[in-house]
Tab-separated table of N, CA and C in Angstrom:
chain	number	residue	atom	x	y	z
A	1	MET	N	0.839	-1.211	0.013
A	1	MET	CA	-0.019	-0.026	-0.004
A	1	MET	C	0.881	1.245	0.000
A	2	ASP	N	0.540	2.184	-0.834
A	2	ASP	CA	1.249	3.439	-0.913
A	2	ASP	C	0.687	4.386	0.179
A	3	LEU	N	1.522	4.797	1.119
A	3	LEU	CA	1.061	5.634	2.205
A	3	LEU	C	0.530	7.013	1.761
A	4	TYR	N	0.913	7.431	0.533
A	4	TYR	CA	0.400	8.728	0.017
A	4	TYR	C	-1.096	8.676	-0.213
A	5	HIS	N	-1.669	7.463	-0.322
A	5	HIS	CA	-3.091	7.353	-0.614
A	5	HIS	C	-3.963	7.169	0.667
A	6	LEU	N	-3.358	7.278	1.878
A	6	LEU	CA	-4.123	7.178	3.084
A	6	LEU	C	-5.067	8.328	3.214
A	7	ARG	N	-6.268	8.012	3.727
A	7	ARG	CA	-7.276	9.038	3.976
A	7	ARG	C	-7.782	8.929	5.407
A	8	VAL	N	-8.352	9.954	5.912
A	8	VAL	CA	-8.945	9.943	7.263
A	8	VAL	C	-10.008	8.877	7.302
A	9	GLY	N	-9.943	8.028	8.316
A	9	GLY	CA	-10.923	6.927	8.453
A	9	GLY	C	-10.376	5.582	8.012
A	10	ASP	N	-9.261	5.579	7.249
A	10	ASP	CA	-8.678	4.307	6.821
A	10	ASP	C	-8.166	3.563	8.022
A	11	LEU	N	-8.269	2.216	8.015
A	11	LEU	CA	-7.732	1.381	9.033
A	11	LEU	C	-6.285	1.039	8.651
A	12	VAL	N	-5.398	1.022	9.615
A	12	VAL	CA	-3.993	0.673	9.343
A	12	VAL	C	-3.487	-0.329	10.390
A	13	ILE	N	-2.442	-0.991	10.010
A	13	ILE	CA	-1.795	-1.962	10.924
A	13	ILE	C	-0.355	-1.510	11.146
A	14	ARG	N	0.009	-1.377	12.418
A	14	ARG	CA	1.356	-1.022	12.785
A	14	ARG	C	2.073	-2.318	13.178
A	15	GLU	N	3.143	-2.692	12.512
A	15	GLU	CA	3.838	-3.882	12.829
A	15	GLU	C	5.161	-3.594	13.445
A	16	THR	N	5.467	-4.305	14.543
A	16	THR	CA	6.724	-4.114	15.260
A	16	THR	C	7.405	-5.488	15.338
A	17	ASP	N	8.651	-5.551	14.907
A	17	ASP	CA	9.409	-6.776	14.954
A	17	ASP	C	10.058	-6.887	16.323
A	18	THR	N	9.583	-7.812	17.115
A	18	THR	CA	10.170	-8.071	18.447
A	18	THR	C	10.927	-9.356	18.443
A	19	GLU	N	11.686	-9.597	19.488
A	19	GLU	CA	12.461	-10.843	19.573
A	19	GLU	C	11.529	-12.051	19.631
A	20	ARG	N	10.332	-11.893	20.193
A	20	ARG	CA	9.428	-13.035	20.327
A	20	ARG	C	8.509	-13.181	19.078
A	21	GLY	N	8.622	-12.340	18.139
A	21	GLY	CA	7.775	-12.424	16.925
A	21	GLY	C	7.188	-11.060	16.619
A	22	MET	N	6.264	-11.072	15.704
A	22	MET	CA	5.676	-9.844	15.172
A	22	MET	C	4.550	-9.389	16.118
A	23	LYS	N	4.570	-8.090	16.408
A	23	LYS	CA	3.533	-7.491	17.270
A	23	LYS	C	2.766	-6.543	16.363
A	24	ARG	N	1.415	-6.620	16.395
A	24	ARG	CA	0.581	-5.817	15.521
A	24	ARG	C	-0.397	-4.953	16.296
A	25	HIS	N	-0.625	-3.751	15.873
A	25	HIS	CA	-1.609	-2.827	16.466
A	25	HIS	C	-2.464	-2.350	15.318
A	26	ILE	N	-3.779	-2.414	15.497
A	26	ILE	CA	-4.707	-1.947	14.459
A	26	ILE	C	-5.198	-0.562	14.913
A	27	GLY	N	-5.172	0.401	13.958
A	27	GLY	CA	-5.619	1.745	14.269
A	27	GLY	C	-6.371	2.379	13.117
A	28	GLU	N	-6.797	3.583	13.359
A	28	GLU	CA	-7.558	4.346	12.356
A	28	GLU	C	-6.872	5.668	12.112
A	29	VAL	N	-6.799	6.075	10.857
A	29	VAL	CA	-6.205	7.393	10.532
A	29	VAL	C	-7.176	8.449	10.974
A	30	ILE	N	-6.741	9.343	11.862
A	30	ILE	CA	-7.612	10.379	12.365
A	30	ILE	C	-7.139	11.757	11.829
A	31	SER	N	-5.993	11.840	11.216
A	31	SER	CA	-5.487	13.107	10.690
A	31	SER	C	-4.458	12.830	9.632
A	32	VAL	N	-4.407	13.674	8.641
A	32	VAL	CA	-3.383	13.567	7.572
A	32	VAL	C	-2.740	14.913	7.425
A	33	ARG	N	-1.399	14.932	7.361
A	33	ARG	CA	-0.669	16.183	7.216
A	33	ARG	C	-0.086	16.288	5.834
A	34	ALA	N	0.061	17.520	5.390
A	34	ALA	CA	0.649	17.798	4.063
A	34	ALA	C	1.748	18.830	4.267
A	35	ARG	N	2.853	18.566	3.594
A	35	ARG	CA	3.969	19.551	3.605
A	35	ARG	C	3.749	20.427	2.375
A	36	VAL	N	3.587	21.711	2.598
A	36	VAL	CA	3.257	22.650	1.509
A	36	VAL	C	4.513	23.507	1.239
A	37	ARG	N	4.895	23.614	-0.054
A	37	ARG	CA	5.969	24.531	-0.454
A	37	ARG	C	5.351	25.606	-1.302
A	38	TYR	N	5.613	26.839	-0.946
A	38	TYR	CA	5.014	27.968	-1.646
A	38	TYR	C	5.944	28.469	-2.762
A	39	PHE	N	5.321	28.914	-3.827
A	39	PHE	CA	6.083	29.406	-4.968
A	39	PHE	C	6.371	30.869	-4.740
A	40	HIS	N	7.556	31.173	-4.231
A	40	HIS	CA	7.999	32.504	-3.959
A	40	HIS	C	9.368	32.677	-4.536
A	41	PRO	N	9.602	33.707	-5.349
A	41	PRO	CA	10.885	33.802	-6.083
A	41	PRO	C	12.086	34.050	-5.135
A	42	GLU	N	11.877	34.636	-4.005
A	42	GLU	CA	12.999	35.017	-3.131
A	42	GLU	C	13.123	34.167	-1.876
A	43	GLN	N	12.180	33.304	-1.640
A	43	GLN	CA	12.196	32.570	-0.359
A	43	GLN	C	11.663	31.153	-0.509
A	44	ASP	N	12.380	30.162	-0.002
A	44	ASP	CA	11.893	28.787	-0.005
A	44	ASP	C	11.082	28.585	1.296
A	45	TRP	N	9.798	28.729	1.196
A	45	TRP	CA	8.909	28.735	2.383
A	45	TRP	C	8.095	27.469	2.366
A	46	ARG	N	8.183	26.661	3.405
A	46	ARG	CA	7.429	25.409	3.548
A	46	ARG	C	6.832	25.361	4.941
A	47	GLU	N	5.693	24.651	5.036
A	47	GLU	CA	5.067	24.459	6.332
A	47	GLU	C	4.157	23.256	6.293
A	48	TRP	N	3.835	22.710	7.463
A	48	TRP	CA	2.966	21.549	7.594
A	48	TRP	C	1.515	22.019	7.791
A	49	TRP	N	0.560	21.306	7.176
A	49	TRP	CA	-0.851	21.550	7.325
A	49	TRP	C	-1.524	20.267	7.745
A	50	ASP	N	-2.488	20.339	8.621
A	50	ASP	CA	-3.374	19.242	8.986
A	50	ASP	C	-4.486	19.289	8.008
A	51	VAL	N	-4.498	18.317	7.063
A	51	VAL	CA	-5.459	18.299	5.957
A	51	VAL	C	-6.886	18.068	6.459
A	52	HIS	N	-7.047	17.262	7.463
A	52	HIS	CA	-8.383	16.959	8.015
A	52	HIS	C	-9.070	18.214	8.506
A	53	TYR	N	-8.395	19.013	9.238
A	53	TYR	CA	-8.951	20.249	9.826
A	53	TYR	C	-8.687	21.492	8.973
A	54	GLY	N	-7.785	21.429	7.999
A	54	GLY	CA	-7.465	22.580	7.225
A	54	GLY	C	-6.764	23.669	8.055
A	55	THR	N	-5.915	23.241	8.991
A	55	THR	CA	-5.258	24.221	9.867
A	55	THR	C	-3.746	23.931	9.808
A	56	GLN	N	-2.951	24.952	10.173
A	56	GLN	CA	-1.506	24.774	10.209
A	56	GLN	C	-1.159	23.832	11.383
A	57	TYR	N	-0.207	22.963	11.158
A	57	TYR	CA	0.284	22.030	12.173
A	57	TYR	C	1.405	22.717	12.960
A	58	PRO	N	1.438	22.664	14.215
A	58	PRO	CA	0.723	21.858	15.184
A	58	PRO	C	-0.565	22.474	15.703
A	59	TYR	N	-1.010	23.553	15.101
A	59	TYR	CA	-2.245	24.206	15.574
A	59	TYR	C	-3.457	23.358	15.137
A	60	GLY	N	-4.598	23.563	15.744
A	60	GLY	CA	-5.746	22.808	15.384
A	60	GLY	C	-6.985	23.637	15.430
A	61	PRO	N	-8.135	23.012	15.223
A	61	PRO	CA	-9.402	23.749	15.192
A	61	PRO	C	-9.792	24.385	16.544
A	62	TRP	N	-9.130	23.954	17.598
A	62	TRP	CA	-9.473	24.483	18.931
A	62	TRP	C	-8.805	25.849	19.196
A	63	ARG	N	-7.874	26.266	18.285
A	63	ARG	CA	-7.232	27.559	18.438
A	63	ARG	C	-8.196	28.687	18.053
A	64	GLU	N	-8.313	29.649	18.903
A	64	GLU	CA	-9.228	30.787	18.625
A	64	GLU	C	-8.613	31.799	17.650
A	65	ASP	N	-7.277	31.851	17.591
A	65	ASP	CA	-6.646	32.891	16.763
A	65	ASP	C	-6.280	32.379	15.332
A	66	ARG	N	-7.002	31.355	14.862
A	66	ARG	CA	-6.737	30.910	13.501
A	66	ARG	C	-7.074	31.994	12.494
A	67	HIS	N	-6.207	32.257	11.606
A	67	HIS	CA	-6.455	33.250	10.580
A	67	HIS	C	-6.090	32.734	9.203
A	68	CYS	N	-5.563	31.570	9.108
A	68	CYS	CA	-5.168	31.000	7.788
A	68	CYS	C	-6.025	29.785	7.521
A	69	ARG	N	-6.292	29.504	6.273
A	69	ARG	CA	-6.974	28.268	5.894
A	69	ARG	C	-6.373	27.777	4.580
A	70	LEU	N	-6.448	26.522	4.368
A	70	LEU	CA	-5.867	25.898	3.184
A	70	LEU	C	-7.002	25.347	2.324
A	71	ILE	N	-7.052	25.781	1.043
A	71	ILE	CA	-8.077	25.281	0.106
A	71	ILE	C	-7.346	24.787	-1.131
A	72	ARG	N	-7.957	23.854	-1.821
A	72	ARG	CA	-7.389	23.340	-3.055
A	72	ARG	C	-7.648	24.333	-4.214
A	73	ALA	N	-6.601	24.719	-4.903
A	73	ALA	CA	-6.752	25.654	-6.028
A	73	ALA	C	-7.352	24.983	-7.209
A	74	GLU	N	-8.429	25.555	-7.745
A	74	GLU	CA	-9.101	25.058	-8.977
A	74	GLU	C	-8.513	25.793	-10.135
A	75	VAL	N	-8.678	25.192	-11.309
A	75	VAL	CA	-8.058	25.765	-12.531
A	75	VAL	C	-8.566	27.129	-12.798
A	76	ASP	N	-9.874	27.406	-12.615
A	76	ASP	CA	-10.396	28.732	-12.920
A	76	ASP	C	-9.863	29.780	-11.937
A	77	GLN	N	-9.565	29.379	-10.701
A	77	GLN	CA	-8.943	30.299	-9.757
A	77	GLN	C	-7.545	30.674	-10.193
A	78	LEU	N	-6.802	29.667	-10.610
A	78	LEU	CA	-5.409	29.940	-11.044
A	78	LEU	C	-5.412	30.864	-12.240
A	79	ASP	N	-6.325	30.650	-13.196
A	79	ASP	CA	-6.437	31.540	-14.365
A	79	ASP	C	-6.824	32.931	-13.974
A	80	ARG	N	-7.800	33.053	-13.106
A	80	ARG	CA	-8.287	34.383	-12.656
A	80	ARG	C	-7.191	35.162	-11.920
A	81	LEU	N	-6.376	34.470	-11.175
A	81	LEU	CA	-5.306	35.136	-10.417
A	81	LEU	C	-4.002	35.274	-11.231
A	82	GLY	N	-3.991	34.759	-12.461
A	82	GLY	CA	-2.817	34.825	-13.295
A	82	GLY	C	-1.681	33.978	-12.811
A	83	LEU	N	-1.971	32.830	-12.212
A	83	LEU	CA	-0.941	31.985	-11.640
A	83	LEU	C	-0.617	30.768	-12.515
A	84	ARG	N	-1.140	30.695	-13.700
A	84	ARG	CA	-0.824	29.607	-14.598
A	84	ARG	C	-0.229	30.130	-15.893
């Protein structure tokens, strides 16, 4: 399985190789993070985002001072903003 295709709610198995044999833990994906690199000519700027909540990591939806949000850019938005 390619981990890039994990989604919130997917079930996963964590395997640990121990001296006595394989140990397995079953879990559920509750959050997915994305590393975002911004296209800026003078600065290599990258940050982590929690995709599930659309907030910067390690911040979350419980923060009252959230002022940024992450949305997927659609083709018409890119054209309208002159970014393509």
